[in-house]
């Protein structure tokens, strides 16, 4: 007997939740396209050498052919050395959409125009050990702009604008986008004489958890920084807000060309995103800064900051080795499954819809099937999802079942036309099939937000 | 250096082709929903015991954690017996959408209302050996209706209607749906005294390849059938067409209750699909008949019959063991990737679109960026995909690059307003940003059908 049940880390939604997820994906894709991003979809697998190219420590699912494995198991009983696979290189499931995108750009560079703007909404897989709250299969919604050789900092601003457009149209709590800049931090730390940047960033990343005092202590103990340097680092990390904090950062008095280049980039991004929504500079952001080379993004749900960033990304110097030229780029990713898993799991979004059906045709008797299907088709042709009840039960029983399925309307075929009963109110009235429309509140996916 | 290149069996489209595929998936999903099917999406993986439950001989991709494998490899050098995985049961990628659907129904049976109508559009994977024309990753578009304990034959007709609605709206050559019925064939063969039904079907399935004479010879040689029985089998298999062929089949004179039950079901399906499109009975269909228990479907692209069925399915008695009651159902599946792979590969569909961008704003100078972004946003808010040129090159160079990307319109910001140049005609005229719309032929995805 096969095992039927959930598998930790592989979430599945109800049909109604899936309908909402579809709508959100379509909305996000539309925003990306309106802003000029072209969709690509890459295969789910890459050769292991591509996945492990950057020395990433992501957990990878390796594939093997079951039939090979079985043959190998048998073969190995007789001759253990015959265990080679027939495929040239083992394949693994992609753990993000950046690595496949990099491969795609290098593979098709002669066909693409640069700057190349792409979006990609696909599932990714991570071979994590089963653990509560860790997803092993999830959707990511990625956008990236890559240039050939160079890419203006205005692309960093565009990234922020596009993500805000996508996020602010979703049925989620208000979002705040926070940015920082690797050059600003690196220059600042260099100006203070701090050499071990990534160690310093790792310590500063603990600010929210252990507070400034403990962070200061660690900086002094582990990195042997002077009291003055520690004070300056903590002062910079406390700056959060609009353009004024960039001035305040400059006023801390640290002199280093990279620091001022970073501040200038932050200013330009703020300037170009002024009308896009809430973009704040936050000099305490340290995560991702040893990977990215310029602007970095994080975003939080206001009132739900504890779940961490729901959309992150940053600027990089070269998307992929193997190109004719370097491909500098900037990208960001919305963790859609993680977001929905939180909202559904805490009942912050409650989906009422169980089926797309808006109108169920009540079946008068078995001989009425052909006529009922024809009437259903008339409504379908006008974009109204319609079904025909499956059995000629008495009307009371049919209506009860229709209501239980959360379908808003029941249609009766009468001698001289049709009538529709609104189940929520019990009101029944004659209708003209060519003109009747469901009310707005009975639209495709019905849900309530509890936030 | 990682290996960047295509992998046999894992097709990838260009951005324009992907846009078309997205549109087709949305269209198919809409047709399914209008007919009352609810979407579900199942995880990509199932425990191996679920995948191999029915003794299917599909090629399965088994997953393992790369990190485990590496650890195991090291561990095995020291202590070969420590090779157990930490996961309880190995997982594999699903090779179709029926097996996961069956698991979903049993797992959630208490939450579902029956008959349950679901659709599912997802990728599936098959661990085939690399081979030209064999896909290892592809989209399937499935619909199924399952009842609890019973399901009326009208569901078989509905399945045919829905599939014709979906297929006839796609930009593909005309489709003909062909149906047969397992009961009709089984009853006919039993009535003739043929016992080895699946052997007989396997031989009859060769009709198109080797012709009636050779099939008759095989039936006589392998199954020791009488000349009369062979003649009758070949006579039935030659019947193709509308309701009249059901009468002709009955007139062959074979008496068996199952035969007449099957013919009656075929009649009902034809009757209820009369207005749906081209549905023909074809008694030569033998494929799938040892798996299905009633109606079976195949469909061909007229003029392209050699690629085989692009949408198949049938009626089954029980979707899954493990339910409270049997779940009889009927389902069908469109092989979307195979279909598009053929149409793109033979250049039967030629996609001209390279990017969703319809309007590119020409950049006057670097200081005009903020203004250019604001104007782009005005068009985007009205649903027109717009981008801003990335560099302040001279106009001639910008226009050439815009044309090369296949973008239909260039927008110029002038002192007293904006003008738009249609690149195909060279015509440039002043526009009102609040009212201008692209022409119909410059819609989102532009493609030509060569069939």
mmCIF file with all atom_site columns, C-alpha atoms in Angstrom, chain A residues 26 78 151 182 220 298 354 370 382 399-400 433:
data_model
loop_
_atom_site.group_PDB
_atom_site.id
_atom_site.type_symbol
_atom_site.label_atom_id
_atom_site.label_alt_id
_atom_site.label_comp_id
_atom_site.label_asym_id
_atom_site.label_entity_id
_atom_site.label_seq_id
_atom_site.pdbx_PDB_ins_code
_atom_site.Cartn_x
_atom_site.Cartn_y
_atom_site.Cartn_z
_atom_site.occupancy
_atom_site.B_iso_or_equiv
_atom_site.pdbx_formal_charge
_atom_site.auth_seq_id
_atom_site.auth_comp_id
_atom_site.auth_asym_id
_atom_site.auth_atom_id
_atom_site.pdbx_PDB_model_num
ATOM 1  C CA . UNK A 1 26  ? -0.507  36.606 -13.469 1.00 0.00 ? 26  UNK A CA 1
ATOM 2  C CA . UNK A 1 78  ? 27.901  -9.262 -9.354  1.00 0.00 ? 78  UNK A CA 1
ATOM 3  C CA . UNK A 1 151 ? 24.974  48.843 -16.782 1.00 0.00 ? 151 UNK A CA 1
ATOM 4  C CA . UNK A 1 182 ? 28.101  47.516 -0.688  1.00 0.00 ? 182 UNK A CA 1
ATOM 5  C CA . UNK A 1 220 ? 36.147  45.130 19.639  1.00 0.00 ? 220 UNK A CA 1
ATOM 6  C CA . UNK A 1 298 ? 15.406  43.864 1.232   1.00 0.00 ? 298 UNK A CA 1
ATOM 7  C CA . UNK A 1 354 ? -13.782 26.260 -3.680  1.00 0.00 ? 354 UNK A CA 1
ATOM 8  C CA . UNK A 1 370 ? -28.482 18.263 -23.629 1.00 0.00 ? 370 UNK A CA 1
ATOM 9  C CA . UNK A 1 382 ? -19.868 35.243 -22.203 1.00 0.00 ? 382 UNK A CA 1
ATOM 10 C CA . UNK A 1 399 ? -29.558 23.592 -3.959  1.00 0.00 ? 399 UNK A CA 1
ATOM 11 C CA . UNK A 1 400 ? -28.067 22.364 -0.702  1.00 0.00 ? 400 UNK A CA 1
ATOM 12 C CA . UNK A 1 433 ? -29.260 34.724 -20.758 1.00 0.00 ? 433 UNK A CA 1
#
